[in-house]
Coordinates of N, CA and C in Angstrom, one line a residue:
Chain A
E29 N -1.3 -56.6 -34.7 CA -0.8 -57.4 -35.8 C -1.9 -57.8 -36.7
T30 N -1.8 -57.3 -38.0 CA -2.9 -57.4 -39.0 C -2.6 -58.6 -39.9
G31 N -1.4 -59.2 -39.9 CA -1.1 -60.2 -40.8 C -0.7 -59.7 -42.2
V32 N -0.7 -58.4 -42.4 CA -0.2 -57.8 -43.7 C 1.2 -57.4 -43.5
T33 N 2.1 -57.9 -44.4 CA 3.5 -57.5 -44.3 C 3.9 -56.8 -45.5
Q34 N 4.7 -55.8 -45.4 CA 5.3 -55.0 -46.5 C 6.8 -55.0 -46.5
S35 N 7.3 -54.9 -47.6 CA 8.8 -54.8 -47.7 C 9.2 -53.9 -49.0
P36 N 10.3 -53.2 -48.9 CA 11.1 -53.0 -47.7 C 10.4 -52.0 -46.8
T37 N 10.9 -51.9 -45.6 CA 10.3 -50.9 -44.6 C 10.8 -49.5 -44.9
H38 N 12.0 -49.3 -45.3 CA 12.5 -48.0 -45.7 C 13.4 -48.2 -46.9
L39 N 13.4 -47.2 -47.8 CA 14.3 -47.2 -48.9 C 14.5 -45.8 -49.4
I40 N 15.7 -45.6 -50.0 CA 16.0 -44.3 -50.5 C 16.4 -44.4 -52.0
K41 N 15.8 -43.6 -52.8 CA 16.0 -43.6 -54.3 C 16.3 -42.2 -54.8
T42 N 16.8 -42.1 -56.0 CA 17.0 -40.8 -56.6 C 16.0 -40.5 -57.7
R43 N 15.8 -39.3 -58.0 CA 14.9 -38.9 -59.0 C 15.1 -39.7 -60.3
G44 N 14.1 -40.1 -61.0 CA 14.2 -40.8 -62.2 C 14.3 -42.3 -62.1
Q45 N 14.6 -42.8 -60.9 CA 14.7 -44.2 -60.7 C 13.3 -44.9 -60.6
Q46 N 13.3 -46.2 -60.5 CA 12.1 -46.9 -60.4 C 12.1 -47.7 -59.1
V47 N 11.0 -48.0 -58.5 CA 10.9 -48.7 -57.3 C 9.8 -49.7 -57.3
T48 N 10.0 -50.8 -56.6 CA 8.9 -51.8 -56.5 C 8.8 -52.1 -55.0
L49 N 7.5 -52.0 -54.5 CA 7.2 -52.2 -53.2 C 6.3 -53.5 -53.1
R50 N 6.5 -54.3 -52.1 CA 5.8 -55.6 -52.0 C 4.9 -55.7 -50.8
C51 N 3.8 -56.5 -50.9 CA 2.8 -56.6 -49.9 C 2.3 -58.1 -49.8
S52 N 2.3 -58.6 -48.7 CA 1.6 -59.9 -48.5 C 0.4 -59.8 -47.7
S53 N -0.7 -60.2 -48.3 CA -2.0 -59.9 -47.7 C -2.3 -60.9 -46.5
Q54 N -3.3 -60.5 -45.7 CA -3.8 -61.4 -44.7 C -4.4 -62.6 -45.4
S55 N -4.2 -63.8 -44.8 CA -4.7 -65.0 -45.4 C -6.2 -64.9 -45.7
G56 N -6.6 -65.3 -47.0 CA -8.0 -65.3 -47.4 C -8.5 -64.0 -47.9
H57 N -7.8 -62.9 -47.8 CA -8.2 -61.6 -48.3 C -7.9 -61.5 -49.8
N58 N -9.0 -61.3 -50.6 CA -8.8 -61.3 -52.0 C -8.7 -59.9 -52.6
T59 N -8.8 -58.9 -51.8 CA -8.7 -57.5 -52.2 C -7.5 -56.8 -51.6
V60 N -6.8 -56.1 -52.4 CA -5.7 -55.3 -51.8 C -5.7 -53.9 -52.4
S61 N -5.5 -52.9 -51.5 CA -5.5 -51.5 -51.9 C -4.1 -50.9 -51.5
W62 N -3.7 -50.0 -52.3 CA -2.5 -49.2 -52.0 C -2.8 -47.8 -51.8
Y63 N -2.1 -47.2 -50.8 CA -2.3 -45.8 -50.4 C -1.0 -45.1 -50.3
Q64 N -1.0 -43.8 -50.6 CA 0.2 -43.0 -50.4 C -0.1 -42.0 -49.2
Q65 N 0.7 -42.0 -48.3 CA 0.5 -41.0 -47.1 C 1.7 -40.1 -47.0
A66 N 1.5 -38.8 -47.3 CA 2.5 -37.8 -47.0 C 2.4 -37.5 -45.5
L67 N 3.5 -36.9 -45.0 CA 3.6 -36.5 -43.6 C 2.5 -35.6 -43.2
G68 N 1.7 -35.9 -42.2 CA 0.6 -35.1 -41.7 C -0.6 -35.1 -42.5
Q69 N -0.7 -36.0 -43.5 CA -1.9 -36.1 -44.3 C -2.6 -37.5 -44.2
G70 N -3.8 -37.6 -44.7 CA -4.5 -38.8 -44.7 C -4.0 -39.7 -45.8
P71 N -4.2 -41.0 -45.8 CA -3.8 -41.9 -46.9 C -4.6 -41.6 -48.1
Q72 N -3.9 -41.4 -49.2 CA -4.5 -41.2 -50.5 C -4.6 -42.5 -51.3
F73 N -5.8 -42.7 -51.8 CA -6.0 -44.0 -52.5 C -5.3 -44.0 -53.9
I74 N -4.5 -45.0 -54.1 CA -3.8 -45.1 -55.4 C -4.6 -46.0 -56.3
F75 N -4.7 -47.3 -55.9 CA -5.6 -48.2 -56.7 C -5.9 -49.4 -55.8
Q76 N -6.8 -50.3 -56.4 CA -7.2 -51.5 -55.7 C -7.2 -52.6 -56.6
Y77 N -6.9 -53.8 -56.2 CA -6.9 -55.0 -57.0 C -7.9 -56.0 -56.3
Y78 N -8.6 -56.7 -57.2 CA -9.5 -57.7 -56.7 C -9.3 -58.9 -57.6
R79 N -8.9 -60.0 -57.0 CA -8.7 -61.2 -57.8 C -7.8 -61.0 -59.0
E80 N -6.7 -60.3 -58.8 CA -5.7 -60.0 -59.8 C -6.0 -59.0 -60.9
E81 N -7.2 -58.3 -60.7 CA -7.6 -57.3 -61.7 C -7.7 -55.9 -60.9
E82 N -7.2 -54.9 -61.6 CA -7.4 -53.5 -61.0 C -8.8 -53.2 -61.2
N83 N -9.5 -52.8 -60.1 CA -10.9 -52.5 -60.1 C -11.2 -51.1 -59.5
G84 N -10.2 -50.3 -59.5 CA -10.4 -48.9 -59.0 C -9.1 -48.2 -58.9
R85 N -9.1 -46.9 -59.3 CA -7.9 -46.1 -59.3 C -8.2 -44.7 -58.8
G86 N -7.2 -44.2 -58.0 CA -7.3 -42.8 -57.6 C -6.7 -41.9 -58.6
N87 N -6.4 -40.7 -58.2 CA -5.9 -39.6 -59.0 C -4.4 -39.7 -59.1
F88 N -3.8 -40.8 -59.6 CA -2.4 -41.0 -59.7 C -2.0 -41.2 -61.2
P89 N -0.9 -40.7 -61.6 CA -0.5 -40.9 -63.0 C -0.2 -42.4 -63.3
P90 N -0.1 -42.7 -64.6 CA 0.2 -44.1 -65.0 C 1.5 -44.6 -64.6
R91 N 2.5 -43.8 -64.2 CA 3.7 -44.3 -63.8 C 3.6 -45.1 -62.4
F92 N 2.5 -44.9 -61.8 CA 2.1 -45.8 -60.7 C 1.4 -47.0 -61.2
S93 N 1.9 -48.2 -61.0 CA 1.2 -49.4 -61.5 C 1.4 -50.5 -60.5
G94 N 0.6 -51.5 -60.7 CA 0.6 -52.6 -59.7 C 0.3 -53.9 -60.3
L95 N 0.4 -54.9 -59.4 CA 0.1 -56.3 -59.8 C -0.5 -57.0 -58.5
Q96 N -1.4 -57.9 -58.8 CA -1.8 -58.8 -57.7 C -1.6 -60.2 -58.2
F97 N -1.0 -61.1 -57.4 CA -0.7 -62.4 -57.8 C -1.8 -63.4 -57.3
P98 N -1.7 -64.6 -57.9 CA -2.8 -65.6 -57.5 C -2.9 -65.9 -56.0
N99 N -1.8 -65.7 -55.3 CA -1.9 -65.9 -53.8 C -2.3 -64.6 -53.1
Y100 N -2.7 -63.6 -53.9 CA -3.3 -62.3 -53.4 C -2.2 -61.4 -52.9
S101 N -0.9 -61.8 -52.9 CA 0.1 -60.8 -52.6 C 0.2 -59.7 -53.8
S102 N 0.9 -58.7 -53.5 CA 0.7 -57.5 -54.5 C 2.0 -56.8 -54.6
E103 N 2.2 -56.0 -55.7 CA 3.3 -55.1 -55.9 C 2.8 -53.8 -56.3
L104 N 3.5 -52.7 -55.9 CA 3.3 -51.4 -56.3 C 4.6 -51.0 -57.0
N105 N 4.5 -50.6 -58.3 CA 5.7 -50.1 -59.0 C 5.5 -48.6 -59.3
V106 N 6.6 -47.9 -59.1 CA 6.6 -46.4 -59.5 C 7.8 -46.2 -60.3
N107 N 7.5 -45.7 -61.5 CA 8.6 -45.3 -62.5 C 8.9 -43.8 -62.4
A108 N 10.0 -43.5 -63.0 CA 10.4 -42.1 -63.1 C 10.1 -41.3 -61.8
L109 N 10.7 -41.7 -60.7 CA 10.5 -41.2 -59.4 C 10.7 -39.7 -59.4
E110 N 9.8 -39.0 -58.7 CA 9.9 -37.5 -58.5 C 10.0 -37.3 -57.0
L111 N 10.5 -36.1 -56.7 CA 10.7 -35.7 -55.2 C 9.5 -35.9 -54.4
D112 N 8.3 -35.5 -55.1 CA 7.0 -35.5 -54.4 C 6.5 -36.9 -54.1
D113 N 7.2 -37.9 -54.7 CA 6.8 -39.3 -54.4 C 7.3 -39.8 -53.0
S114 N 8.1 -39.0 -52.4 CA 8.5 -39.3 -51.0 C 7.3 -39.3 -50.1
A115 N 7.1 -40.5 -49.5 CA 5.9 -40.7 -48.7 C 6.0 -42.1 -48.0
L116 N 5.0 -42.4 -47.2 CA 4.8 -43.7 -46.7 C 3.8 -44.4 -47.6
Y117 N 4.1 -45.5 -48.1 CA 3.2 -46.3 -48.9 C 2.6 -47.5 -48.2
L118 N 1.3 -47.4 -48.1 CA 0.6 -48.4 -47.2 C -0.2 -49.4 -48.1
C119 N -0.1 -50.6 -47.8 CA -0.9 -51.7 -48.4 C -2.0 -52.1 -47.4
A120 N -3.1 -52.4 -47.9 CA -4.2 -52.8 -47.0 C -5.0 -54.0 -47.7
S121 N -5.2 -55.0 -47.0 CA -6.0 -56.1 -47.5 C -7.4 -56.1 -46.9
S122 N -8.3 -56.6 -47.6 CA -9.7 -56.6 -47.1 C -10.5 -57.8 -47.7
L123 N -11.5 -58.1 -47.0 CA -12.4 -59.2 -47.5 C -13.8 -58.6 -47.7
A124 N -14.2 -57.8 -46.7 CA -15.6 -57.3 -46.7 C -15.7 -55.9 -46.3
G125 N -14.7 -55.1 -46.7 CA -14.7 -53.7 -46.4 C -13.8 -53.2 -45.4
E126 N -13.6 -53.8 -44.3 CA -12.7 -53.4 -43.3 C -11.2 -53.6 -43.8
L127 N -10.4 -52.5 -43.7 CA -9.1 -52.6 -44.2 C -8.1 -53.0 -43.1
F128 N -7.2 -53.9 -43.5 CA -6.1 -54.3 -42.6 C -4.8 -53.8 -43.2
F129 N -4.2 -52.8 -42.5 CA -3.0 -52.2 -43.1 C -1.7 -52.9 -42.6
G130 N -0.7 -52.9 -43.5 CA 0.6 -53.2 -43.2 C 1.3 -52.0 -42.6
E131 N 2.5 -52.2 -42.1 CA 3.2 -51.1 -41.4 C 3.8 -50.0 -42.4
G132 N 3.8 -50.4 -43.7 CA 4.1 -49.4 -44.7 C 5.6 -49.5 -45.1
S133 N 5.8 -48.9 -46.3 CA 7.2 -48.7 -46.8 C 7.4 -47.2 -46.9
R134 N 8.5 -46.8 -46.2 CA 8.8 -45.3 -46.3 C 9.8 -45.1 -47.4
L135 N 9.4 -44.4 -48.4 CA 10.2 -44.1 -49.6 C 10.7 -42.6 -49.5
T136 N 12.0 -42.4 -49.6 CA 12.6 -41.1 -49.7 C 13.2 -41.0 -51.1
V137 N 12.8 -39.9 -51.8 CA 13.4 -39.7 -53.1 C 14.3 -38.4 -53.0
L138 N 15.5 -38.6 -53.4 CA 16.5 -37.5 -53.3 C 16.8 -36.9 -54.7
Chain B
G18 N -16.9 -35.5 -57.6 CA -15.8 -35.9 -56.8 C -16.2 -36.3 -55.4
Q19 N -15.2 -36.5 -54.6 CA -15.6 -36.8 -53.2 C -14.7 -35.9 -52.3
S20 N -15.2 -35.6 -51.1 CA -14.4 -34.9 -50.1 C -14.9 -35.3 -48.7
L21 N -14.0 -35.2 -47.8 CA -14.3 -35.4 -46.4 C -13.7 -34.3 -45.6
E22 N -14.4 -33.8 -44.6 CA -13.9 -32.7 -43.8 C -14.0 -33.1 -42.3
Q23 N -12.9 -32.9 -41.6 CA -12.8 -33.2 -40.2 C -11.8 -32.2 -39.6
P24 N -12.0 -31.9 -38.3 CA -11.1 -30.9 -37.7 C -9.6 -31.4 -37.8
S25 N -8.7 -30.4 -37.9 CA -7.3 -30.8 -38.0 C -6.7 -31.2 -36.6
E26 N -7.2 -30.6 -35.5 CA -6.7 -30.9 -34.2 C -7.8 -30.8 -33.1
V27 N -7.7 -31.7 -32.1 CA -8.5 -31.6 -31.0 C -7.7 -31.9 -29.8
T28 N -7.9 -31.1 -28.7 CA -7.2 -31.3 -27.4 C -8.2 -31.6 -26.3
A29 N -7.9 -32.6 -25.5 CA -8.8 -32.9 -24.4 C -8.0 -33.4 -23.2
V30 N -8.6 -33.5 -22.0 CA -7.9 -34.0 -20.9 C -8.2 -35.4 -20.6
E31 N -7.3 -36.1 -19.9 CA -7.5 -37.5 -19.5 C -8.8 -37.6 -18.8
G32 N -9.6 -38.7 -19.1 CA -10.8 -39.0 -18.4 C -12.0 -38.3 -19.1
A33 N -11.8 -37.3 -19.9 CA -12.9 -36.6 -20.6 C -13.5 -37.4 -21.7
I34 N -14.5 -36.7 -22.4 CA -15.1 -37.2 -23.6 C -14.8 -36.3 -24.7
V35 N -14.5 -36.8 -25.9 CA -14.2 -36.0 -27.0 C -15.0 -36.5 -28.2
Q36 N -15.5 -35.6 -29.1 CA -16.2 -36.0 -30.3 C -15.5 -35.4 -31.5
I37 N -15.2 -36.2 -32.5 CA -14.5 -35.8 -33.7 C -15.6 -35.9 -34.8
N38 N -15.9 -34.8 -35.5 CA -16.9 -34.8 -36.5 C -16.3 -35.0 -37.9
C39 N -17.2 -35.5 -38.8 CA -16.7 -35.7 -40.2 C -17.9 -35.5 -41.1
T40 N -17.8 -34.6 -42.0 CA -18.8 -34.4 -43.1 C -18.2 -34.9 -44.4
Y41 N -19.1 -35.4 -45.3 CA -18.5 -36.0 -46.5 C -19.4 -35.6 -47.7
Q42 N -18.8 -35.6 -48.8 CA -19.6 -35.5 -50.1 C -19.0 -36.5 -51.0
T43 N -19.8 -37.5 -51.4 CA -19.3 -38.5 -52.3 C -20.5 -39.2 -53.0
S44 N -20.2 -39.8 -54.1 CA -21.2 -40.6 -54.8 C -21.0 -42.1 -54.5
G45 N -22.0 -42.9 -54.6 CA -21.9 -44.3 -54.3 C -21.5 -44.6 -52.9
F46 N -22.0 -43.9 -52.0 CA -21.7 -44.1 -50.6 C -22.2 -45.4 -50.0
Y47 N -21.3 -46.1 -49.4 CA -21.7 -47.4 -48.7 C -21.7 -47.3 -47.2
G48 N -20.7 -46.6 -46.7 CA -20.6 -46.5 -45.2 C -19.4 -45.7 -44.8
L49 N -19.4 -45.4 -43.5 CA -18.4 -44.5 -42.9 C -17.6 -45.3 -41.9
S50 N -16.3 -45.3 -42.1 CA -15.4 -45.9 -41.1 C -14.5 -44.9 -40.4
W51 N -14.0 -45.4 -39.3 CA -13.0 -44.6 -38.5 C -11.7 -45.5 -38.3
Y52 N -10.6 -44.8 -38.4 CA -9.3 -45.5 -38.2 C -8.5 -44.6 -37.3
Q53 N -7.7 -45.3 -36.5 CA -6.7 -44.7 -35.6 C -5.3 -44.9 -36.1
Q54 N -4.5 -43.9 -36.0 CA -3.1 -44.1 -36.4 C -2.2 -43.4 -35.4
H55 N -1.3 -44.2 -34.7 CA -0.3 -43.6 -33.9 C 0.9 -43.2 -34.7
D56 N 1.7 -42.2 -34.2 CA 2.9 -41.8 -35.0 C 3.8 -43.0 -35.3
G57 N 4.1 -43.1 -36.5 CA 5.0 -44.1 -37.0 C 4.4 -45.5 -37.2
G58 N 3.0 -45.5 -36.9 CA 2.3 -46.8 -37.1 C 1.4 -46.8 -38.2
A59 N 0.7 -48.0 -38.4 CA -0.2 -48.1 -39.5 C -1.6 -47.8 -39.0
P60 N -2.5 -47.3 -39.9 CA -3.9 -47.1 -39.5 C -4.5 -48.4 -39.0
T61 N -5.3 -48.3 -37.9 CA -6.0 -49.5 -37.5 C -7.5 -49.2 -37.4
F62 N -8.3 -50.2 -37.8 CA -9.8 -50.0 -37.9 C -10.4 -49.9 -36.5
L63 N -11.3 -48.9 -36.4 CA -12.0 -48.7 -35.1 C -13.5 -49.1 -35.2
S64 N -14.2 -48.6 -36.3 CA -15.6 -48.8 -36.4 C -16.1 -48.6 -37.8
Y65 N -17.3 -49.0 -38.0 CA -17.9 -48.9 -39.4 C -19.4 -48.7 -39.2
N66 N -20.0 -47.7 -39.8 CA -21.4 -47.4 -39.8 C -21.9 -47.5 -41.3
A67 N -22.8 -48.4 -41.5 CA -23.5 -48.5 -42.8 C -24.9 -47.9 -42.8
L68 N -25.5 -47.9 -41.6 CA -26.8 -47.4 -41.4 C -26.8 -46.3 -40.4
D69 N -27.8 -45.5 -40.4 CA -27.9 -44.3 -39.5 C -27.9 -44.9 -38.1
G70 N -27.3 -44.1 -37.2 CA -27.4 -44.5 -35.8 C -26.0 -44.6 -35.2
L71 N -26.1 -45.1 -34.0 CA -24.9 -45.2 -33.1 C -24.4 -46.6 -33.0
E72 N -23.1 -46.8 -33.2 CA -22.4 -48.1 -33.0 C -21.5 -47.9 -31.8
E73 N -21.5 -48.8 -30.9 CA -20.7 -48.7 -29.7 C -19.7 -49.9 -29.6
T74 N -18.4 -49.6 -29.4 CA -17.4 -50.6 -29.2 C -16.5 -50.2 -28.0
G75 N -16.9 -50.6 -26.8 CA -16.1 -50.2 -25.7 C -16.2 -48.8 -25.4
R76 N -15.0 -48.1 -25.3 CA -15.0 -46.7 -25.0 C -15.3 -45.8 -26.2
F77 N -15.3 -46.5 -27.4 CA -15.5 -45.7 -28.7 C -16.9 -46.0 -29.2
S78 N -17.5 -44.9 -29.7 CA -18.8 -45.0 -30.4 C -18.7 -44.2 -31.7
S79 N -19.4 -44.6 -32.7 CA -19.5 -43.9 -33.9 C -20.9 -43.7 -34.3
F80 N -21.2 -42.6 -34.9 CA -22.5 -42.2 -35.3 C -22.5 -41.8 -36.8
L81 N -23.6 -42.1 -37.5 CA -23.8 -41.8 -38.9 C -25.2 -41.2 -39.1
S82 N -25.3 -40.1 -39.9 CA -26.6 -39.6 -40.4 C -26.4 -39.5 -41.9
R83 N -27.0 -40.4 -42.6 CA -26.8 -40.4 -44.1 C -27.5 -39.2 -44.7
S84 N -28.6 -38.8 -44.2 CA -29.3 -37.7 -44.8 C -28.6 -36.4 -44.6
D85 N -27.7 -36.3 -43.6 CA -26.9 -35.1 -43.3 C -25.5 -35.3 -43.8
S86 N -25.2 -36.4 -44.4 CA -23.8 -36.7 -44.8 C -22.8 -36.4 -43.7
Y87 N -23.1 -36.9 -42.5 CA -22.3 -36.5 -41.3 C -22.2 -37.7 -40.4
G88 N -21.0 -37.7 -39.8 CA -20.8 -38.7 -38.8 C -19.8 -38.2 -37.7
Y89 N -19.7 -38.9 -36.6 CA -18.7 -38.5 -35.6 C -18.2 -39.8 -34.9
L90 N -17.1 -39.6 -34.3 CA -16.5 -40.6 -33.5 C -16.4 -40.0 -32.0
L91 N -16.9 -40.8 -31.1 CA -17.0 -40.4 -29.7 C -16.0 -41.2 -28.9
L92 N -15.1 -40.6 -28.2 CA -14.2 -41.3 -27.4 C -14.4 -40.9 -25.9
Q93 N -14.7 -41.9 -25.1 CA -15.0 -41.7 -23.7 C -13.8 -42.1 -22.8
E94 N -13.8 -41.6 -21.6 CA -12.8 -41.9 -20.6 C -11.4 -41.9 -21.2
L95 N -11.1 -40.8 -21.8 CA -9.9 -40.6 -22.6 C -8.7 -41.1 -21.7
Q96 N -7.8 -41.7 -22.4 CA -6.5 -42.1 -21.9 C -5.4 -41.5 -22.7
M97 N -4.2 -41.4 -22.0 CA -3.1 -40.8 -22.7 C -2.8 -41.6 -24.0
K98 N -3.0 -42.9 -24.0 CA -2.7 -43.7 -25.2 C -3.6 -43.4 -26.4
D99 N -4.7 -42.7 -26.1 CA -5.6 -42.3 -27.2 C -5.0 -41.2 -28.0
S100 N -3.9 -40.6 -27.6 CA -3.3 -39.5 -28.4 C -2.8 -40.2 -29.7
A101 N -3.4 -39.7 -30.8 CA -3.2 -40.3 -32.1 C -3.9 -39.5 -33.2
S102 N -3.8 -39.9 -34.4 CA -4.6 -39.3 -35.5 C -5.7 -40.2 -35.8
Y103 N -6.9 -39.5 -36.0 CA -8.1 -40.3 -36.3 C -8.6 -39.9 -37.7
F104 N -8.9 -40.9 -38.5 CA -9.3 -40.6 -39.9 C -10.8 -41.1 -40.1
C105 N -11.6 -40.3 -40.6 CA -12.9 -40.9 -41.1 C -12.6 -41.3 -42.6
A106 N -13.4 -42.3 -43.0 CA -13.1 -42.8 -44.4 C -14.5 -43.3 -44.9
V107 N -14.7 -42.9 -46.2 CA -15.9 -43.3 -46.8 C -15.7 -44.6 -47.7
S108 N -16.5 -45.6 -47.5 CA -16.5 -46.7 -48.3 C -17.5 -46.5 -49.5
R109 N -16.9 -46.8 -50.7 CA -17.7 -46.6 -51.9 C -17.9 -47.9 -52.6
A110 N -18.6 -47.8 -53.7 CA -18.9 -49.1 -54.5 C -17.6 -49.9 -54.7
G111 N -17.7 -51.2 -54.5 CA -16.5 -52.0 -54.6 C -15.6 -51.9 -53.5
F112 N -16.1 -51.3 -52.4 CA -15.3 -51.2 -51.1 C -14.1 -50.4 -51.3
K113 N -14.1 -49.5 -52.3 CA -12.9 -48.5 -52.4 C -13.1 -47.5 -51.2
T114 N -12.1 -47.4 -50.4 CA -12.2 -46.5 -49.2 C -11.3 -45.3 -49.4
I115 N -12.0 -44.1 -49.2 CA -11.3 -42.8 -49.3 C -11.3 -42.2 -48.0
F116 N -10.1 -41.7 -47.6 CA -9.8 -41.1 -46.3 C -9.8 -39.6 -46.2
G117 N -10.2 -39.1 -45.1 CA -10.1 -37.7 -44.8 C -8.7 -37.4 -44.4
A118 N -8.4 -36.1 -44.2 CA -7.1 -35.6 -43.9 C -6.6 -36.0 -42.4
G119 N -7.6 -36.3 -41.6 CA -7.3 -36.8 -40.2 C -7.4 -35.7 -39.2
T120 N -7.7 -36.1 -38.0 CA -7.8 -35.2 -36.8 C -6.7 -35.7 -35.8
R121 N -5.9 -34.8 -35.4 CA -4.8 -35.1 -34.5 C -5.4 -34.9 -33.1
L122 N -5.5 -35.9 -32.2 CA -6.0 -35.8 -30.9 C -4.9 -35.7 -29.9
F123 N -4.8 -34.7 -29.1 CA -3.9 -34.6 -28.0 C -4.6 -34.8 -26.7
V124 N -4.2 -35.7 -25.9 CA -4.8 -36.0 -24.6 C -3.8 -35.5 -23.5
K125 N -4.2 -34.6 -22.7 CA -3.4 -34.0 -21.7 C -3.7 -34.6 -20.3
A126 N -2.7 -34.6 -19.5 CA -2.9 -35.2 -18.1 C -3.6 -34.2 -17.2

């Protein structure tokens, strides 16, 4: 139990739609990262937020965007969904480097 | 850019010792972490090495050689519940953490 919660746990969308995934960080953790994990692969870094500012981004297009709120909770938004966006989306909060992951949101794009 | 390499699969028997290697190429390296992920679960933190040498946490140990850009995770007294995927991950400036593709460990009775 990491104290990081994500919602929804599962969702199905169609190509072209938009999705918002949510994450509540562990108490006191001011940094949140989002990862995409395809089946059988390692988590791929999407971006990281520190005190409401994006301070790092991986190799993902601009249709992947995010927000971090004053209470350090966070959202991941994906526009114009593509079939390849089907994956497990993991949120991780951290304070000093060690990542605490939520259980993830499994997105299926049809 | 950055890259991490680790074996895709390792098989060992219960009670044995297994070593999972990881080599990396990255700029702004801060440290090497290891995470465990069971099927359907979230990655969980196992260990972190910022300096060269061995870190021991119970049955698990992790080693880092910064000059060789190399590390490993050592699992002793293997148990069936250790069957999982293990990821090495590089921590970079600003604590951005980049993961390898993972090693799937199968523990046989």
